[in-house]
């Protein structure tokens, strides 16, 4: 009986301990989950926190283990300090981890805080031998381009993507604050806005589809521009814009070309002035650039110090001065008087090549410059006729910028029905664009617009030479698609 009583007491004691342990477990405060950027800024200092991310460096000593962990929210990683007892073979460069501990002030000047870890869990292992990026090497952008599925894990490309995100936000903010309505223009269309014929045709892959019939009753293509659809909307809204992907089937693998890229396009109604367009172009450029410099200083500095040294001075100069304006005729005169040997000859009526555009930018002080009033025959059917014999020019404008050449292209649109119809008839396009003529028949107003190449903008601000390094997944001729 005594033994039974002891056994009962023992069981009761064990049960009590379990209950107490459970109480302690539920009373323990759940760690606050923070992004690395929040932890580095000192948020929740002194608190028990959890961070999740990828290991950027590992250093093991006899008593301590040091890790740098980042989750993509900032360029600066968070230093983790832990007992060497928490080390294990799967804790390597590139692996994914979840770390819990106390966020404390760091005794070292290189980082403001550090996380004193009491728990490190490896979420995803990474074999550093097979991983194409090495912990102590600074890989070139050309090398990173071989790994489009992995390059976002490097400092350079993660910085590029954060900058790209902030620039996107800044552009949308500019248009919203200035009364523009965002329009989602279609990706599939029957229109060739640019008239260059570099189109990707869209066809169903289903074998049930009759090859003699078009899915949409007419040939369909991936959009080369949202401009014509914005012109439709400019008959109901005085200011509209779109920001989305566009496609050009240009068979080129040069540093300047992509098959898929992003365009910012805007249309302004009730204007007969190119100055109204150039003001928006310049303001978008300045607003986005100032926002990026203010919100991504570390990321921008990475490029200006390590990828394109010295480029920050060019960017600062662009923001300090107003953009000058010259006419196409003045531009040709500047080129003809130049001692520089051009690959393509210059004469009035020629299309400006990249080498010409870059020379004009340098001539104007290496800051962006507007070139206006191009020869009428160089511009598409929708560009407004200046009716200025003998030159005969169109009310068109390009914005040329350092290191890139043309960044923006735009024009006043031909709102006069008789002139527009005559030009479409001459090109044999009157039936194809009968709907476009309707826009001029019913409540038409003078209007104009432009397009800005987003990847070229990033090249200009960061100094990146190859446009394929300014987009997450570059698409170009003969490229391997993921």
GROMACS .gro file of C-alpha atoms in nm:
model
  482
    1UNK     CA    1   0.000   0.000   0.000
    2UNK     CA    2   0.290   0.231   0.079
    3UNK     CA    3   0.445   0.156  -0.261
    4UNK     CA    4   0.114   0.229  -0.433
    5UNK     CA    5   0.092   0.565  -0.254
    6UNK     CA    6   0.446   0.655  -0.362
    7UNK     CA    7   0.364   0.555  -0.718
    8UNK     CA    8   0.050   0.771  -0.712
    9UNK     CA    9   0.246   1.068  -0.573
   10UNK     CA   10   0.513   1.018  -0.837
   11UNK     CA   11   0.258   1.020  -1.118
   12UNK     CA   12   0.090   1.327  -0.972
   13UNK     CA   13   0.426   1.505  -0.946
   14UNK     CA   14   0.508   1.421  -1.305
   15UNK     CA   15   0.172   1.552  -1.418
   16UNK     CA   16   0.227   1.871  -1.221
   17UNK     CA   17   0.566   1.925  -1.384
   18UNK     CA   18   0.413   1.878  -1.731
   19UNK     CA   19   0.139   2.129  -1.648
   20UNK     CA   20   0.396   2.378  -1.517
   21UNK     CA   21   0.611   2.335  -1.826
   22UNK     CA   22   0.309   2.392  -2.048
   23UNK     CA   23   0.219   2.704  -1.848
   24UNK     CA   24   0.572   2.836  -1.889
   25UNK     CA   25   0.556   2.758  -2.262
   26UNK     CA   26   0.232   2.950  -2.313
   27UNK     CA   27   0.342   3.238  -2.090
   28UNK     CA   28   0.666   3.283  -2.283
   29UNK     CA   29   0.641   3.580  -2.518
   30UNK     CA   30   0.642   3.485  -2.884
   31UNK     CA   31   0.945   3.633  -3.064
   32UNK     CA   32   0.868   3.932  -3.286
   33UNK     CA   33   0.937   3.853  -3.651
   34UNK     CA   34   1.132   4.133  -3.817
   35UNK     CA   35   1.270   4.198  -4.161
   36UNK     CA   36   1.645   4.243  -4.170
   37UNK     CA   37   1.606   4.611  -4.266
   38UNK     CA   38   1.392   4.667  -3.955
   39UNK     CA   39   1.638   4.485  -3.729
   40UNK     CA   40   1.938   4.675  -3.869
   41UNK     CA   41   1.760   5.006  -3.810
   42UNK     CA   42   1.731   4.917  -3.440
   43UNK     CA   43   1.359   4.837  -3.427
   44UNK     CA   44   1.267   4.628  -3.121
   45UNK     CA   45   1.612   4.678  -2.966
   46UNK     CA   46   1.643   4.456  -2.659
   47UNK     CA   47   1.353   4.234  -2.764
   48UNK     CA   48   1.339   3.867  -2.844
   49UNK     CA   49   1.306   3.856  -3.224
   50UNK     CA   50   1.313   3.617  -3.518
   51UNK     CA   51   1.462   3.691  -3.857
   52UNK     CA   52   1.453   3.476  -4.169
   53UNK     CA   53   1.688   3.500  -4.462
   54UNK     CA   54   1.993   3.368  -4.639
   55UNK     CA   55   2.346   3.338  -4.504
   56UNK     CA   56   2.587   3.575  -4.678
   57UNK     CA   57   2.893   3.482  -4.469
   58UNK     CA   58   2.994   3.231  -4.203
   59UNK     CA   59   3.284   3.267  -3.957
   60UNK     CA   60   3.337   3.007  -3.688
   61UNK     CA   61   3.569   3.056  -3.390
   62UNK     CA   62   3.644   2.832  -3.095
   63UNK     CA   63   3.374   2.979  -2.872
   64UNK     CA   64   3.158   3.187  -3.106
   65UNK     CA   65   2.986   3.167  -3.443
   66UNK     CA   66   2.934   3.476  -3.659
   67UNK     CA   67   2.686   3.493  -3.948
   68UNK     CA   68   2.569   3.765  -4.183
   69UNK     CA   69   2.205   3.712  -4.281
   70UNK     CA   70   2.000   3.905  -4.535
   71UNK     CA   71   1.643   3.871  -4.657
   72UNK     CA   72   1.660   4.113  -4.951
   73UNK     CA   73   1.500   4.402  -4.762
   74UNK     CA   74   1.828   4.601  -4.746
   75UNK     CA   75   2.182   4.599  -4.874
   76UNK     CA   76   2.322   4.578  -4.519
   77UNK     CA   77   2.298   4.231  -4.363
   78UNK     CA   78   2.231   4.159  -3.997
   79UNK     CA   79   2.518   4.015  -3.794
   80UNK     CA   80   2.430   3.708  -3.592
   81UNK     CA   81   2.643   3.617  -3.290
   82UNK     CA   82   2.595   3.270  -3.142
   83UNK     CA   83   2.767   3.005  -2.937
   84UNK     CA   84   2.978   2.768  -3.147
   85UNK     CA   85   2.755   2.493  -3.009
   86UNK     CA   86   2.485   2.610  -3.254
   87UNK     CA   87   2.710   2.546  -3.553
   88UNK     CA   88   2.637   2.247  -3.775
   89UNK     CA   89   2.762   2.122  -4.115
   90UNK     CA   90   2.453   2.243  -4.303
   91UNK     CA   91   2.505   2.603  -4.188
   92UNK     CA   92   2.686   2.728  -4.499
   93UNK     CA   93   2.711   3.026  -4.733
   94UNK     CA   94   2.386   3.051  -4.931
   95UNK     CA   95   2.167   2.842  -4.703
   96UNK     CA   96   1.831   2.970  -4.576
   97UNK     CA   97   1.792   3.011  -4.199
   98UNK     CA   98   1.554   3.118  -3.927
   99UNK     CA   99   1.729   3.277  -3.629
  100UNK     CA  100   1.580   3.368  -3.291
  101UNK     CA  101   1.750   3.570  -3.020
  102UNK     CA  102   1.791   3.907  -2.849
  103UNK     CA  103   1.860   4.216  -3.063
  104UNK     CA  104   2.138   4.417  -2.898
  105UNK     CA  105   2.362   4.713  -2.967
  106UNK     CA  106   2.685   4.603  -3.129
  107UNK     CA  107   3.019   4.687  -2.967
  108UNK     CA  108   3.171   4.719  -3.315
  109UNK     CA  109   3.143   5.037  -3.522
  110UNK     CA  110   3.080   4.852  -3.850
  111UNK     CA  111   2.725   4.758  -3.752
  112UNK     CA  112   2.486   4.936  -3.514
  113UNK     CA  113   2.317   4.620  -3.384
  114UNK     CA  114   2.364   4.246  -3.372
  115UNK     CA  115   2.141   3.952  -3.292
  116UNK     CA  116   2.257   3.734  -3.003
  117UNK     CA  117   2.110   3.404  -3.117
  118UNK     CA  118   1.985   3.122  -2.897
  119UNK     CA  119   1.835   2.925  -3.184
  120UNK     CA  120   1.941   2.879  -3.548
  121UNK     CA  121   1.737   2.658  -3.777
  122UNK     CA  122   1.852   2.574  -4.129
  123UNK     CA  123   1.544   2.596  -4.350
  124UNK     CA  124   1.711   2.522  -4.683
  125UNK     CA  125   2.057   2.377  -4.735
  126UNK     CA  126   2.306   2.506  -4.994
  127UNK     CA  127   2.618   2.324  -5.109
  128UNK     CA  128   2.881   2.603  -5.133
  129UNK     CA  129   3.101   2.391  -5.361
  130UNK     CA  130   2.835   2.370  -5.634
  131UNK     CA  131   2.686   2.717  -5.573
  132UNK     CA  132   2.811   2.934  -5.865
  133UNK     CA  133   2.874   3.240  -5.645
  134UNK     CA  134   3.168   3.235  -5.406
  135UNK     CA  135   3.171   3.403  -5.068
  136UNK     CA  136   3.484   3.615  -5.110
  137UNK     CA  137   3.460   3.694  -5.482
  138UNK     CA  138   3.309   4.001  -5.648
  139UNK     CA  139   3.151   3.867  -5.965
  140UNK     CA  140   3.110   4.080  -6.277
  141UNK     CA  141   2.767   4.157  -6.423
  142UNK     CA  142   2.867   3.955  -6.730
  143UNK     CA  143   2.932   3.649  -6.512
  144UNK     CA  144   2.606   3.693  -6.323
  145UNK     CA  145   2.415   3.707  -6.652
  146UNK     CA  146   2.487   3.335  -6.698
  147UNK     CA  147   2.265   3.258  -6.398
  148UNK     CA  148   1.938   3.451  -6.442
  149UNK     CA  149   1.769   3.216  -6.194
  150UNK     CA  150   2.025   3.282  -5.919
  151UNK     CA  151   2.172   3.630  -5.973
  152UNK     CA  152   1.905   3.797  -5.757
  153UNK     CA  153   2.095   3.651  -5.458
  154UNK     CA  154   2.399   3.872  -5.518
  155UNK     CA  155   2.446   4.218  -5.371
  156UNK     CA  156   2.470   4.390  -5.709
  157UNK     CA  157   2.154   4.247  -5.857
  158UNK     CA  158   1.947   4.263  -5.539
  159UNK     CA  159   2.042   4.633  -5.521
  160UNK     CA  160   1.932   4.677  -5.883
  161UNK     CA  161   1.596   4.518  -5.810
  162UNK     CA  162   1.533   4.733  -5.501
  163UNK     CA  163   1.619   5.043  -5.704
  164UNK     CA  164   1.391   4.926  -5.984
  165UNK     CA  165   1.107   4.879  -5.734
  166UNK     CA  166   1.153   5.225  -5.583
  167UNK     CA  167   1.176   5.389  -5.927
  168UNK     CA  168   0.852   5.217  -6.029
  169UNK     CA  169   0.682   5.348  -5.716
  170UNK     CA  170   0.817   5.699  -5.777
  171UNK     CA  171   0.688   5.708  -6.135
  172UNK     CA  172   0.341   5.599  -6.031
  173UNK     CA  173   0.346   5.858  -5.750
  174UNK     CA  174   0.443   6.137  -5.990
  175UNK     CA  175   0.155   6.065  -6.227
  176UNK     CA  176  -0.097   6.025  -5.946
  177UNK     CA  177   0.009   6.351  -5.783
  178UNK     CA  178  -0.019   6.533  -6.115
  179UNK     CA  179  -0.370   6.420  -6.206
  180UNK     CA  180  -0.297   6.138  -6.452
  181UNK     CA  181  -0.530   5.839  -6.473
  182UNK     CA  182  -0.357   5.503  -6.507
  183UNK     CA  183  -0.480   5.292  -6.799
  184UNK     CA  184  -0.403   4.922  -6.841
  185UNK     CA  185  -0.346   4.901  -7.214
  186UNK     CA  186  -0.371   4.557  -7.380
  187UNK     CA  187  -0.073   4.330  -7.433
  188UNK     CA  188  -0.240   4.158  -7.731
  189UNK     CA  189  -0.337   4.392  -8.013
  190UNK     CA  190  -0.381   4.411  -8.389
  191UNK     CA  191  -0.196   4.743  -8.417
  192UNK     CA  192   0.163   4.809  -8.518
  193UNK     CA  193   0.202   5.148  -8.355
  194UNK     CA  194   0.564   5.206  -8.453
  195UNK     CA  195   0.521   5.085  -8.810
  196UNK     CA  196   0.853   4.901  -8.806
  197UNK     CA  197   0.698   4.556  -8.846
  198UNK     CA  198   0.903   4.405  -8.561
  199UNK     CA  199   0.610   4.215  -8.416
  200UNK     CA  200   0.558   3.891  -8.227
  201UNK     CA  201   0.247   3.724  -8.367
  202UNK     CA  202   0.015   3.555  -8.117
  203UNK     CA  203  -0.142   3.222  -8.213
  204UNK     CA  204  -0.313   2.948  -8.010
  205UNK     CA  205  -0.104   2.637  -7.951
  206UNK     CA  206  -0.407   2.408  -7.949
  207UNK     CA  207  -0.408   2.157  -8.237
  208UNK     CA  208  -0.785   2.199  -8.256
  209UNK     CA  209  -0.740   2.549  -8.388
  210UNK     CA  210  -0.796   2.589  -8.760
  211UNK     CA  211  -0.472   2.723  -8.906
  212UNK     CA  212  -0.667   2.909  -9.172
  213UNK     CA  213  -0.857   3.110  -8.914
  214UNK     CA  214  -0.732   3.372  -8.672
  215UNK     CA  215  -0.831   3.331  -8.309
  216UNK     CA  216  -0.943   3.697  -8.292
  217UNK     CA  217  -1.066   3.700  -8.655
  218UNK     CA  218  -0.768   3.922  -8.741
  219UNK     CA  219  -0.391   3.873  -8.694
  220UNK     CA  220  -0.290   3.950  -8.335
  221UNK     CA  221   0.047   4.061  -8.199
  222UNK     CA  222   0.219   4.142  -7.872
  223UNK     CA  223   0.204   4.516  -7.818
  224UNK     CA  224   0.497   4.736  -7.924
  225UNK     CA  225   0.339   5.037  -7.754
  226UNK     CA  226   0.029   5.137  -7.560
  227UNK     CA  227   0.017   5.478  -7.729
  228UNK     CA  228  -0.277   5.427  -7.964
  229UNK     CA  229  -0.490   5.291  -7.681
  230UNK     CA  230  -0.391   5.589  -7.467
  231UNK     CA  231  -0.506   5.814  -7.751
  232UNK     CA  232  -0.845   5.643  -7.730
  233UNK     CA  233  -0.857   5.728  -7.360
  234UNK     CA  234  -0.741   6.085  -7.418
  235UNK     CA  235  -1.082   6.146  -7.572
  236UNK     CA  236  -1.237   6.106  -7.226
  237UNK     CA  237  -0.953   6.193  -6.984
  238UNK     CA  238  -0.725   6.493  -7.014
  239UNK     CA  239  -0.422   6.311  -6.869
  240UNK     CA  240  -0.356   5.936  -6.894
  241UNK     CA  241  -0.057   5.706  -6.861
  242UNK     CA  242   0.039   5.341  -6.872
  243UNK     CA  243   0.339   5.147  -6.741
  244UNK     CA  244   0.382   4.795  -6.866
  245UNK     CA  245   0.564   4.544  -7.086
  246UNK     CA  246   0.616   4.598  -7.457
  247UNK     CA  247   0.766   4.367  -7.717
  248UNK     CA  248   0.990   4.411  -8.022
  249UNK     CA  249   1.093   4.120  -8.247
  250UNK     CA  250   1.425   4.277  -8.334
  251UNK     CA  251   1.688   4.014  -8.409
  252UNK     CA  252   1.966   4.168  -8.205
  253UNK     CA  253   2.181   4.058  -7.913
  254UNK     CA  254   2.347   4.396  -7.860
  255UNK     CA  255   2.384   4.576  -7.527
  256UNK     CA  256   2.093   4.806  -7.622
  257UNK     CA  257   1.817   4.566  -7.721
  258UNK     CA  258   1.559   4.351  -7.547
  259UNK     CA  259   1.267   4.161  -7.695
  260UNK     CA  260   1.060   4.236  -7.384
  261UNK     CA  261   1.099   4.557  -7.187
  262UNK     CA  262   0.896   4.808  -6.988
  263UNK     CA  263   0.764   5.141  -7.111
  264UNK     CA  264   0.622   5.442  -6.932
  265UNK     CA  265   0.381   5.617  -7.169
  266UNK     CA  266   0.169   5.926  -7.118
  267UNK     CA  267  -0.082   6.125  -7.320
  268UNK     CA  268  -0.189   6.484  -7.252
  269UNK     CA  269  -0.503   6.638  -7.406
  270UNK     CA  270  -0.573   7.003  -7.489
  271UNK     CA  271  -0.217   7.093  -7.580
  272UNK     CA  272  -0.047   7.222  -7.893
  273UNK     CA  273   0.289   7.276  -7.728
  274UNK     CA  274   0.588   7.043  -7.724
  275UNK     CA  275   0.693   7.227  -7.408
  276UNK     CA  276   0.398   7.071  -7.226
  277UNK     CA  277   0.539   6.728  -7.312
  278UNK     CA  278   0.903   6.807  -7.239
  279UNK     CA  279   0.803   6.943  -6.898
  280UNK     CA  280   0.638   6.611  -6.806
  281UNK     CA  281   0.937   6.413  -6.941
  282UNK     CA  282   1.186   6.618  -6.739
  283UNK     CA  283   0.971   6.618  -6.426
  284UNK     CA  284   0.925   6.238  -6.437
  285UNK     CA  285   1.301   6.192  -6.476
  286UNK     CA  286   1.385   6.429  -6.191
  287UNK     CA  287   1.113   6.305  -5.956
  288UNK     CA  288   1.203   5.938  -6.000
  289UNK     CA  289   1.578   6.000  -5.971
  290UNK     CA  290   1.553   6.214  -5.659
  291UNK     CA  291   1.328   5.951  -5.500
  292UNK     CA  292   1.573   5.670  -5.580
  293UNK     CA  293   1.872   5.865  -5.445
  294UNK     CA  294   1.682   5.943  -5.125
  295UNK     CA  295   1.536   5.598  -5.061
  296UNK     CA  296   1.813   5.368  -5.192
  297UNK     CA  297   2.137   5.551  -5.105
  298UNK     CA  298   2.332   5.236  -5.020
  299UNK     CA  299   2.216   5.048  -5.327
  300UNK     CA  300   2.295   5.339  -5.560
  301UNK     CA  301   2.637   5.386  -5.397
  302UNK     CA  302   2.718   5.020  -5.461
  303UNK     CA  303   2.683   5.081  -5.835
  304UNK     CA  304   2.853   5.421  -5.836
  305UNK     CA  305   3.151   5.293  -5.635
  306UNK     CA  306   3.203   4.937  -5.757
  307UNK     CA  307   3.022   4.891  -6.089
  308UNK     CA  308   3.043   5.234  -6.253
  309UNK     CA  309   3.296   5.442  -6.052
  310UNK     CA  310   3.255   5.817  -6.092
  311UNK     CA  311   2.904   5.804  -6.239
  312UNK     CA  312   2.750   5.979  -5.937
  313UNK     CA  313   2.895   6.310  -6.058
  314UNK     CA  314   2.711   6.271  -6.390
  315UNK     CA  315   2.383   6.204  -6.210
  316UNK     CA  316   2.426   6.506  -5.983
  317UNK     CA  317   2.496   6.728  -6.286
  318UNK     CA  318   2.179   6.607  -6.456
  319UNK     CA  319   1.972   6.708  -6.154
  320UNK     CA  320   2.134   7.050  -6.105
  321UNK     CA  321   2.068   7.191  -6.453
  322UNK     CA  322   1.758   7.233  -6.664
  323UNK     CA  323   1.755   7.023  -6.978
  324UNK     CA  324   1.837   7.233  -7.289
  325UNK     CA  325   1.641   7.210  -7.613
  326UNK     CA  326   1.776   7.214  -7.968
  327UNK     CA  327   1.605   7.150  -8.300
  328UNK     CA  328   1.691   6.862  -8.528
  329UNK     CA  329   1.833   7.114  -8.777
  330UNK     CA  330   2.063   7.256  -8.507
  331UNK     CA  331   2.163   6.903  -8.411
  332UNK     CA  332   2.266   6.819  -8.768
  333UNK     CA  333   2.468   7.141  -8.783
  334UNK     CA  334   2.650   7.046  -8.458
  335UNK     CA  335   2.727   6.699  -8.595
  336UNK     CA  336   2.847   6.831  -8.931
  337UNK     CA  337   3.085   7.075  -8.761
  338UNK     CA  338   3.225   6.806  -8.532
  339UNK     CA  339   3.577   6.675  -8.583
  340UNK     CA  340   3.464   6.331  -8.463
  341UNK     CA  341   3.458   6.052  -8.721
  342UNK     CA  342   3.112   5.894  -8.726
  343UNK     CA  343   3.037   5.548  -8.859
  344UNK     CA  344   2.709   5.675  -9.003
  345UNK     CA  345   2.722   5.995  -9.215
  346UNK     CA  346   2.517   6.295  -9.106
  347UNK     CA  347   2.299   6.506  -9.330
  348UNK     CA  348   1.962   6.676  -9.300
  349UNK     CA  349   1.702   6.404  -9.328
  350UNK     CA  350   1.910   6.121  -9.180
  351UNK     CA  351   1.791   5.929  -8.876
  352UNK     CA  352   2.008   6.002  -8.572
  353UNK     CA  353   2.210   5.699  -8.463
  354UNK     CA  354   2.325   5.622  -8.108
  355UNK     CA  355   2.672   5.761  -8.180
  356UNK     CA  356   2.514   6.090  -8.295
  357UNK     CA  357   2.288   6.108  -7.989
  358UNK     CA  358   2.576   6.052  -7.748
  359UNK     CA  359   2.784   6.321  -7.920
  360UNK     CA  360   2.500   6.572  -7.892
  361UNK     CA  361   2.468   6.498  -7.520
  362UNK     CA  362   2.841   6.559  -7.467
  363UNK     CA  363   2.825   6.877  -7.675
  364UNK     CA  364   2.549   7.010  -7.447
  365UNK     CA  365   2.750   6.953  -7.128
  366UNK     CA  366   2.687   6.582  -7.069
  367UNK     CA  367   2.335   6.643  -6.942
  368UNK     CA  368   2.001   6.537  -7.096
  369UNK     CA  369   1.899   6.736  -7.405
  370UNK     CA  370   1.572   6.761  -7.598
  371UNK     CA  371   1.585   6.743  -7.977
  372UNK     CA  372   1.270   6.870  -8.151
  373UNK     CA  373   1.115   6.910  -8.496
  374UNK     CA  374   1.241   6.605  -8.681
  375UNK     CA  375   1.194   6.560  -9.056
  376UNK     CA  376   0.832   6.471  -9.124
  377UNK     CA  377   0.921   6.159  -9.324
  378UNK     CA  378   1.117   6.011  -9.029
  379UNK     CA  379   0.814   6.004  -8.801
  380UNK     CA  380   0.505   5.777  -8.791
  381UNK     CA  381   0.169   5.875  -8.940
  382UNK     CA  382   0.034   6.013  -8.611
  383UNK     CA  383   0.302   6.285  -8.566
  384UNK     CA  384   0.167   6.637  -8.621
  385UNK     CA  385   0.271   6.810  -8.941
  386UNK     CA  386   0.444   7.144  -8.871
  387UNK     CA  387   0.367   7.255  -9.228
  388UNK     CA  388   0.694   7.446  -9.249
  389UNK     CA  389   0.835   7.431  -9.601
  390UNK     CA  390   1.095   7.386  -9.730
  391UNK     CA  391   1.226   7.161  -9.446
  392UNK     CA  392   0.886   7.004  -9.366
  393UNK     CA  393   0.917   6.884  -9.008
  394UNK     CA  394   0.696   6.711  -8.754
  395UNK     CA  395   0.621   6.830  -8.400
  396UNK     CA  396   0.823   6.546  -8.249
  397UNK     CA  397   1.075   6.537  -7.966
  398UNK     CA  398   1.335   6.297  -7.826
  399UNK     CA  399   1.509   6.318  -7.490
  400UNK     CA  400   1.874   6.215  -7.518
  401UNK     CA  401   2.064   6.126  -7.199
  402UNK     CA  402   2.429   6.050  -7.107
  403UNK     CA  403   2.556   5.699  -7.171
  404UNK     CA  404   2.235   5.581  -7.335
  405UNK     CA  405   2.122   5.811  -7.614
  406UNK     CA  406   1.748   5.823  -7.668
  407UNK     CA  407   1.549   5.776  -7.348
  408UNK     CA  408   1.212   5.928  -7.444
  409UNK     CA  409   1.038   5.975  -7.775
  410UNK     CA  410   0.717   6.167  -7.828
  411UNK     CA  411   0.518   6.404  -8.045
  412UNK     CA  412   0.210   6.612  -8.077
  413UNK     CA  413  -0.052   6.399  -8.250
  414UNK     CA  414  -0.211   6.495  -8.579
  415UNK     CA  415  -0.561   6.597  -8.473
  416UNK     CA  416  -0.664   6.748  -8.810
  417UNK     CA  417  -0.883   6.491  -8.983
  418UNK     CA  418  -0.805   6.589  -9.341
  419UNK     CA  419  -0.427   6.579  -9.294
  420UNK     CA  420  -0.439   6.252  -9.101
  421UNK     CA  421  -0.664   6.086  -9.360
  422UNK     CA  422  -0.437   6.198  -9.642
  423UNK     CA  423  -0.132   6.047  -9.477
  424UNK     CA  424  -0.307   5.718  -9.402
  425UNK     CA  425  -0.429   5.699  -9.761
  426UNK     CA  426  -0.075   5.758  -9.885
  427UNK     CA  427   0.047   5.470  -9.666
  428UNK     CA  428  -0.244   5.244  -9.761
  429UNK     CA  429  -0.362   5.229  -9.400
  430UNK     CA  430  -0.693   5.417  -9.410
  431UNK     CA  431  -0.908   5.102  -9.373
  432UNK     CA  432  -0.683   4.952  -9.102
  433UNK     CA  433  -0.700   5.269  -8.894
  434UNK     CA  434  -1.058   5.374  -8.966
  435UNK     CA  435  -1.125   5.359  -8.591
  436UNK     CA  436  -0.831   5.599  -8.539
  437UNK     CA  437  -0.995   5.845  -8.778
  438UNK     CA  438  -1.313   5.819  -8.570
  439UNK     CA  439  -1.120   5.963  -8.276
  440UNK     CA  440  -1.077   6.279  -8.487
  441UNK     CA  441  -1.440   6.286  -8.598
  442UNK     CA  442  -1.602   6.284  -8.256
  443UNK     CA  443  -1.487   6.547  -8.007
  444UNK     CA  444  -1.121   6.551  -8.107
  445UNK     CA  445  -0.881   6.784  -7.928
  446UNK     CA  446  -0.514   6.872  -7.984
  447UNK     CA  447  -0.304   6.630  -7.779
  448UNK     CA  448   0.037   6.470  -7.753
  449UNK     CA  449   0.234   6.211  -7.565
  450UNK     CA  450   0.559   6.023  -7.519
  451UNK     CA  451   0.715   5.694  -7.416
  452UNK     CA  452   1.008   5.640  -7.178
  453UNK     CA  453   1.213   5.320  -7.180
  454UNK     CA  454   1.228   5.211  -6.816
  455UNK     CA  455   1.538   4.989  -6.846
  456UNK     CA  456   1.720   5.269  -7.031
  457UNK     CA  457   1.627   5.503  -6.747
  458UNK     CA  458   1.790   5.266  -6.497
  459UNK     CA  459   2.098   5.243  -6.720
  460UNK     CA  460   2.122   5.621  -6.723
  461UNK     CA  461   2.096   5.665  -6.345
  462UNK     CA  462   2.320   5.373  -6.248
  463UNK     CA  463   2.564   5.381  -6.539
  464UNK     CA  464   2.492   5.019  -6.634
  465UNK     CA  465   2.628   4.952  -6.984
  466UNK     CA  466   2.423   4.647  -7.080
  467UNK     CA  467   2.045   4.677  -7.076
  468UNK     CA  468   2.019   4.307  -6.989
  469UNK     CA  469   2.151   4.396  -6.642
  470UNK     CA  470   1.860   4.635  -6.578
  471UNK     CA  471   1.573   4.385  -6.592
  472UNK     CA  472   1.502   4.074  -6.379
  473UNK     CA  473   1.469   3.830  -6.669
  474UNK     CA  474   1.616   3.959  -6.996
  475UNK     CA  475   1.448   3.840  -7.316
  476UNK     CA  476   1.645   3.876  -7.636
  477UNK     CA  477   1.703   3.683  -7.956
  478UNK     CA  478   1.838   3.331  -7.898
  479UNK     CA  479   1.816   3.369  -7.519
  480UNK     CA  480   1.720   3.078  -7.296
  481UNK     CA  481   1.378   3.131  -7.137
  482UNK     CA  482   1.314   3.008  -6.784
   0.00000   0.00000   0.00000
